[in-house]
Coordinates of C-alpha atoms in Angstrom, one line a residue:
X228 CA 36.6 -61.1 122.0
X229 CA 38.0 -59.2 125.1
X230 CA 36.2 -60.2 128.2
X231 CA 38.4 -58.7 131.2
X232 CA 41.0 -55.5 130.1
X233 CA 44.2 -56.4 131.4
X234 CA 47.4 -53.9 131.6
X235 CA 48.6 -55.2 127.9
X236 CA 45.3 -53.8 126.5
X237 CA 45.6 -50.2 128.5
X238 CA 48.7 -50.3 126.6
X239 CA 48.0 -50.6 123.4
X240 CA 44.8 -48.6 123.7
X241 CA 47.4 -45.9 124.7
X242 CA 49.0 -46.9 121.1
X243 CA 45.5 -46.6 119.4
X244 CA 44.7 -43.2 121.4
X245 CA 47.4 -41.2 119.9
X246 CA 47.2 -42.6 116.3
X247 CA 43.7 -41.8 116.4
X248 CA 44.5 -38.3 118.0
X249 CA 47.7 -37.5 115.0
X250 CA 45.4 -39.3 112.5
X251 CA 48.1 -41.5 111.0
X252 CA 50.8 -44.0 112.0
X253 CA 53.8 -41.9 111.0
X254 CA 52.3 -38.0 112.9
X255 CA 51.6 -41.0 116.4
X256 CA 55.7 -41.8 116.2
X257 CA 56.8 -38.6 118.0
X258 CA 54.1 -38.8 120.7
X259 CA 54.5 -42.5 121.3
X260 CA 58.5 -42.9 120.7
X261 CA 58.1 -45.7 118.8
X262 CA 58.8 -46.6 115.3
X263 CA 56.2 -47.4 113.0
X264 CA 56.6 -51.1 112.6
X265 CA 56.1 -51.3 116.2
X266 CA 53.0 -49.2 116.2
X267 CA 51.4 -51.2 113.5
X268 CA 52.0 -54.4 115.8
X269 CA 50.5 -52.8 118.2
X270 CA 47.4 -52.1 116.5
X271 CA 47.3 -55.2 114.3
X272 CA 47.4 -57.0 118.3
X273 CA 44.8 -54.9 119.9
X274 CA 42.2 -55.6 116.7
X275 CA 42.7 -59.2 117.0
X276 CA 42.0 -58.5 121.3
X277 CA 38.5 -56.6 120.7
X278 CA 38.2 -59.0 117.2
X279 CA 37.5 -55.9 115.7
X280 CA 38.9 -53.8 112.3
X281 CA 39.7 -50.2 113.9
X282 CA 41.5 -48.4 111.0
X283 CA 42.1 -48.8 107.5
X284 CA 45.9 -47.6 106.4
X285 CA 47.4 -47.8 102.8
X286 CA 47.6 -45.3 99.8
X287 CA 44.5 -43.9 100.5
X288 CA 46.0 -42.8 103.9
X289 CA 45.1 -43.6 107.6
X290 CA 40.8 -43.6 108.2
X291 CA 39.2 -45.2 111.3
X292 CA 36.5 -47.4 110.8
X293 CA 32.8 -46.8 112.3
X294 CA 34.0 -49.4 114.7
X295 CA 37.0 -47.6 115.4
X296 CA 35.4 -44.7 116.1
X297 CA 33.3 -46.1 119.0
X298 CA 36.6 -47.4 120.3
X299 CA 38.7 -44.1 120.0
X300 CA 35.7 -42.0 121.9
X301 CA 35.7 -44.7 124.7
X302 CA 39.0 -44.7 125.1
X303 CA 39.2 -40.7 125.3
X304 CA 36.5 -41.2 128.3
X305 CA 38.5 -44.3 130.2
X306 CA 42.1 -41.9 129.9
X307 CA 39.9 -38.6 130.8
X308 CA 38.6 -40.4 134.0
X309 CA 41.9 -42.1 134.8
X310 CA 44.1 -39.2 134.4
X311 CA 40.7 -37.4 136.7
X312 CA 41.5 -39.9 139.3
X313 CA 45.6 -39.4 139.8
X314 CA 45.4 -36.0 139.9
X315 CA 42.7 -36.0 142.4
X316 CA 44.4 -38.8 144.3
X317 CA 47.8 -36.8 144.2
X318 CA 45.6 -33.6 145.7
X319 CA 45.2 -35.5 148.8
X320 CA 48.5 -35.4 149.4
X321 CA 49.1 -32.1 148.9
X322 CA 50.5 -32.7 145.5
X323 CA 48.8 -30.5 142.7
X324 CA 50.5 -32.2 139.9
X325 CA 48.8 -33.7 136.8
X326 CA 46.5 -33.0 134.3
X327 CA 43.1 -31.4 134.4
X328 CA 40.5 -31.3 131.8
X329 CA 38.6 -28.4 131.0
X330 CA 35.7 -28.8 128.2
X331 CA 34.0 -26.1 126.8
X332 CA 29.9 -26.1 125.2
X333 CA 30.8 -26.0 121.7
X334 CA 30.1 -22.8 119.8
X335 CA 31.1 -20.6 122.5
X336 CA 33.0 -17.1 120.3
X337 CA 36.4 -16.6 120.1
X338 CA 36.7 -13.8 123.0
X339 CA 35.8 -16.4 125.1
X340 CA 38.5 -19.3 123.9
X341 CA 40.7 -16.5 123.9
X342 CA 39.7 -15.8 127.8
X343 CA 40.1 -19.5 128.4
X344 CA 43.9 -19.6 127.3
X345 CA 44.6 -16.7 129.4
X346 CA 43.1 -18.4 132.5
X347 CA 44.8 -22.2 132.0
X348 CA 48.3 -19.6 131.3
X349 CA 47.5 -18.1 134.9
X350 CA 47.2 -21.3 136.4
X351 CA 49.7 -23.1 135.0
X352 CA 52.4 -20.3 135.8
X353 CA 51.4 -20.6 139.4
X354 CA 51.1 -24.5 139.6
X355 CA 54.4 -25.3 137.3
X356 CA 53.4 -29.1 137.0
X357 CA 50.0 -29.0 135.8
X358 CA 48.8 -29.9 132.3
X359 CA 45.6 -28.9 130.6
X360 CA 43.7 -31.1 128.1
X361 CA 41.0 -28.4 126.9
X362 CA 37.9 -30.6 124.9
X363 CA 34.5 -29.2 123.8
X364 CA 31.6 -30.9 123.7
X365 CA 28.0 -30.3 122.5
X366 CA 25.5 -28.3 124.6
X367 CA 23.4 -31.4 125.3
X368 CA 26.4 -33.6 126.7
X369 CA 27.6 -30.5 129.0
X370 CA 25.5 -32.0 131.6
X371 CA 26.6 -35.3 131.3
X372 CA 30.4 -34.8 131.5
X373 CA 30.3 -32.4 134.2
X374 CA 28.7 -35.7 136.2
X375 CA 30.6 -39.0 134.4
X376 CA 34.5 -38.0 136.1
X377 CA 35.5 -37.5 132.3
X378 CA 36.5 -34.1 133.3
X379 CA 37.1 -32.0 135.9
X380 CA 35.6 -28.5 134.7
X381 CA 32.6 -27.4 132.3
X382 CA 32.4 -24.1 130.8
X383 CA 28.8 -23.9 129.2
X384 CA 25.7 -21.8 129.6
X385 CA 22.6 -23.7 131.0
X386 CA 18.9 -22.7 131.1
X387 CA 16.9 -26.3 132.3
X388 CA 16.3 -27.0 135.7
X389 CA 19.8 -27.2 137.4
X390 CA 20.4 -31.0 138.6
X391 CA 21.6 -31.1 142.8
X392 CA 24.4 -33.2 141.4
X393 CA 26.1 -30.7 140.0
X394 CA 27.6 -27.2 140.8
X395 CA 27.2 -23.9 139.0
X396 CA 29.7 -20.9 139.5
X397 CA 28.0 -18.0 137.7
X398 CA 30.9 -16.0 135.6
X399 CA 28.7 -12.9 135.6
X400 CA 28.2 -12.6 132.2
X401 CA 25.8 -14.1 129.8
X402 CA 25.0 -15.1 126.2
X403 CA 22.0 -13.2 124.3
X404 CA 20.0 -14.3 121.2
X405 CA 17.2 -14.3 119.7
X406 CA 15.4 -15.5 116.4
X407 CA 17.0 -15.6 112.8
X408 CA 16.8 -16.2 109.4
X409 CA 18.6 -16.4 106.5
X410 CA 18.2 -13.3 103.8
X411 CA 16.2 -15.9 101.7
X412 CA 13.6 -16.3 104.0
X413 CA 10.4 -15.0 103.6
X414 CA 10.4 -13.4 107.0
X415 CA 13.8 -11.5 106.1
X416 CA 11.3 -8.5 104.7
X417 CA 10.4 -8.0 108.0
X418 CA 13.9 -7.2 109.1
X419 CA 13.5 -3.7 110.1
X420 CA 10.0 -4.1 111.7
X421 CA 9.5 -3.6 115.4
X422 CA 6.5 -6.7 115.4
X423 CA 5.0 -8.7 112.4
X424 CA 1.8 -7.7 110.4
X425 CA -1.0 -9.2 112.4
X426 CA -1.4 -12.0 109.5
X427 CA 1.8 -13.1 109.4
X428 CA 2.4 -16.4 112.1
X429 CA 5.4 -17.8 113.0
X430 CA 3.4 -20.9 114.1
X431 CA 3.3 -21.5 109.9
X432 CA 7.2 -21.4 109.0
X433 CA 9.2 -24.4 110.0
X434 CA 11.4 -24.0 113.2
X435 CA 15.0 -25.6 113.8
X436 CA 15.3 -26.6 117.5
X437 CA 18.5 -27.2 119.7
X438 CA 18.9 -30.3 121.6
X439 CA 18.9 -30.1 125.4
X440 CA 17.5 -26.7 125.1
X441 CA 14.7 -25.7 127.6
X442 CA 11.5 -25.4 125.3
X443 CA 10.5 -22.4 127.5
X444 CA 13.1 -20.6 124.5
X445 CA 10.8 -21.6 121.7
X446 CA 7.4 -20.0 123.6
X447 CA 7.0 -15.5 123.3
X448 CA 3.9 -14.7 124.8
X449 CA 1.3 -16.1 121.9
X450 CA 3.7 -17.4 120.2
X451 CA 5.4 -20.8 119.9
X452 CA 8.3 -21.6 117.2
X453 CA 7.4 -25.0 115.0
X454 CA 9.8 -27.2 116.0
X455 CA 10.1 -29.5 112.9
X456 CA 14.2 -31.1 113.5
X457 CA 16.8 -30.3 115.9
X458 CA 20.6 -29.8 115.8
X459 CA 22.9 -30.8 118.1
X460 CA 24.7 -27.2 117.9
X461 CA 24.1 -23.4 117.4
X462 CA 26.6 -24.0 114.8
X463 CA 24.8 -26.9 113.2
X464 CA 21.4 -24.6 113.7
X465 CA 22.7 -22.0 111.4
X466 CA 24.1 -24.3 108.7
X467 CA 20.6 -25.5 108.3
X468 CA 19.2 -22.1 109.3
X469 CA 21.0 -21.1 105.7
X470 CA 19.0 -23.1 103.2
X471 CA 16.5 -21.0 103.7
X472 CA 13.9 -23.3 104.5
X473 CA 13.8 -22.6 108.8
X474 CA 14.2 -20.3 111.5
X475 CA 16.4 -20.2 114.1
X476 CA 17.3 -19.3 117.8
X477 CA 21.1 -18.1 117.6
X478 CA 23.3 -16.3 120.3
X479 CA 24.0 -12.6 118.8
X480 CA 28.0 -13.5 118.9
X481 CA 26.9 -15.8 116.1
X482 CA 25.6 -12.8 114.3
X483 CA 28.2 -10.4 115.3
X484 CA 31.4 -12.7 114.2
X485 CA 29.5 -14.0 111.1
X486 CA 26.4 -12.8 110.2
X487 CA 27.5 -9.9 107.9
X488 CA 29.2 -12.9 105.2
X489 CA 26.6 -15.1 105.4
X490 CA 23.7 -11.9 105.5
X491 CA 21.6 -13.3 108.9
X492 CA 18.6 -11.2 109.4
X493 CA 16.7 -10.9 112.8
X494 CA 13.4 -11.0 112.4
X495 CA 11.3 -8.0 113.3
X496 CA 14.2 -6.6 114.4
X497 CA 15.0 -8.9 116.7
X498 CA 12.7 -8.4 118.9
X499 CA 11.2 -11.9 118.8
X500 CA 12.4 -14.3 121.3
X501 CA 15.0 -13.3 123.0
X502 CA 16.4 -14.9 125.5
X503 CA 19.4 -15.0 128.0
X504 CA 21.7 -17.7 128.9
X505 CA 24.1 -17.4 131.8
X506 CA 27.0 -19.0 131.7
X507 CA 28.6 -20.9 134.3
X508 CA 31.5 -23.1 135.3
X509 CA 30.5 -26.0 136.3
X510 CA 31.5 -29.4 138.0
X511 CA 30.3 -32.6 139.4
X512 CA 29.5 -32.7 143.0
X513 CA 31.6 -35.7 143.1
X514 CA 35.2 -33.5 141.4
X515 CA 37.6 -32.3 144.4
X516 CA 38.0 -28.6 144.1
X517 CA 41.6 -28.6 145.7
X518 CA 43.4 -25.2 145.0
X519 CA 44.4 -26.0 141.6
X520 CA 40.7 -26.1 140.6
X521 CA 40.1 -23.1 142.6
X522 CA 42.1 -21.0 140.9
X523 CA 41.5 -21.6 137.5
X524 CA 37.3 -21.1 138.7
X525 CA 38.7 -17.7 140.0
X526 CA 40.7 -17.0 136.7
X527 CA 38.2 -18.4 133.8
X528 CA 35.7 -16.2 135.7
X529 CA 38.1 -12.8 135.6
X530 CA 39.3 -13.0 132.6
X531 CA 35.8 -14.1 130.9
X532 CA 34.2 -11.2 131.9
X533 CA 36.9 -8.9 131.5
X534 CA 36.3 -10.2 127.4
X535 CA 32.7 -9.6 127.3
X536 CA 33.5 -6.0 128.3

């Protein structure tokens, strides 16, 4: 079993990276400029190093094991933070060359991705060497990744108690919700109601809650949604949301870009918990905001607002 990881191993986790990334031996070749034999070695050697099986490959096709997944997200983490630290070491020399990763909260609509592109276009045209790895990542990790050096940029609203260890840049815009069900519910008769009849309680229909979402969201004056499981999404939220069985907090994007397919109806005409998230860029107090960084903050904030308009 590996003890100490030595410059061989970075290497063939390198190998294992991009076959995990193209999902199969032969889609890795052009990325690694190897020929399959070669890649096989590779992997056959680094599963004998961690004494571990990391991916099955025959007629059924290429699958990572459970095992293998562990390995490929830990891997994603060492080369995020590695590729972190060249570019930021380069920036001290006045050289903004490199890569950059940006991750964005998961869910977020497409206006917004579509911002996104825009902004890593305008910095990349004025910084011609710069690459840009865009991830996403689930609301309740946004926190997380903005602090571990995996990345150098979050793009994610946040409504807990904001940690000293991190910086916010408000964009100036934000993302608005409120409570949902789905047209099988039996609160959806109560869709084009300003408030519910007096003997109809929320507290008595089971609630689906977000994880790392402030629980001030699930209290409106007298009353308090009930909470019975959480997803790790909005977009997990609604899939449950759909059965029938719960309500939900959604963002009205949600809503806008789907809710006429699937029929989502906002209860009491949505007038029931609404709330206001504001997003923000953020980054870890520890990430160097040399003029590369800068400028895409500048642009991801133009250009997202200039969406939401």
């Amino acid at each position: 079993m590996l003890n100490r990881l030595q410059e061989s191993d970075i290497k063939l986790l390198r190998v294992f990276y991009a076959v995990a990334s193209c999902n199969g031996f032969t889609a890795a070749e052009p990325v690694l400029r190897m020929q399959r034999p070669n890649i096989s070695a590779a992997i056959k050697k680094l599963e004998e190093r961690l004494d571990l099986v990391l991916c099955h490959r025959g007629r059924g096709g290429f699958q990572m094991t459970k095992e293998g997944e562990v390995v490929f997200q830990e891997t994603k983490r060492i080369f995020n933070a590695f590729d972190n630290f060249v570019f930021n070491l380069k920036s001290l020399h006045d050289d903004y060359s490199g890569h950059i990763t940006l991750v964005l909260m998961a869910g977020l609509p497409l206006s917004m991705h579509l911002a996104v592109s825009r902004a890593v276009k305008s910095t990349m045209k004025k910084f011609d060497d710069i690459h840009v790895n865009i991830q996403t990542r689930l609301y309740n990790e946004v926190e997380h990744v903005a602090l571990s050096g995996e990345c150098h940029l979050v793009i994610s609203t946040y409504d807990m108690v904001k940690p000293e260890s991190v910086t916010f840049h408000p964009i100036g815009t934000s993302c608005q919700g409120r409570l949902y069900c789905a047209p099988s519910h039996p609160l959806a008769k109560y869709r084009d109601v300003d408030a519910l009849p007096e003997n109809v309680r929320i507290e008595d229909y089971p609630a689906i809650g977000i994880s790392g979402l402030s629980s001030a969201n699930y209290i409106d004056g007298d009353r308090r949604l009930a909470i019975q499981t959480f997803s790790d999404s909005f977009d997990a939220a609604m899939s449950a949301m759909m059965t029938g069985e719960y309500v939900a907090l959604l963002p009205d994007y949600m809503a806008k870009e789907q809710g006429v397919a699937l029929g989502l109806v906002p209860i009491a005409n949505g007038n029931l918990f609404e709330f206001s998230h504001e997003l923000f860029v953020m980054n870890g107090k520890n990430t160097r905001l040399n003029p590369v960084l800068r400028h895409c903050i500048k642009e991801l904030s133009y250009f997202i607002t200039e969406s939401q308009k």
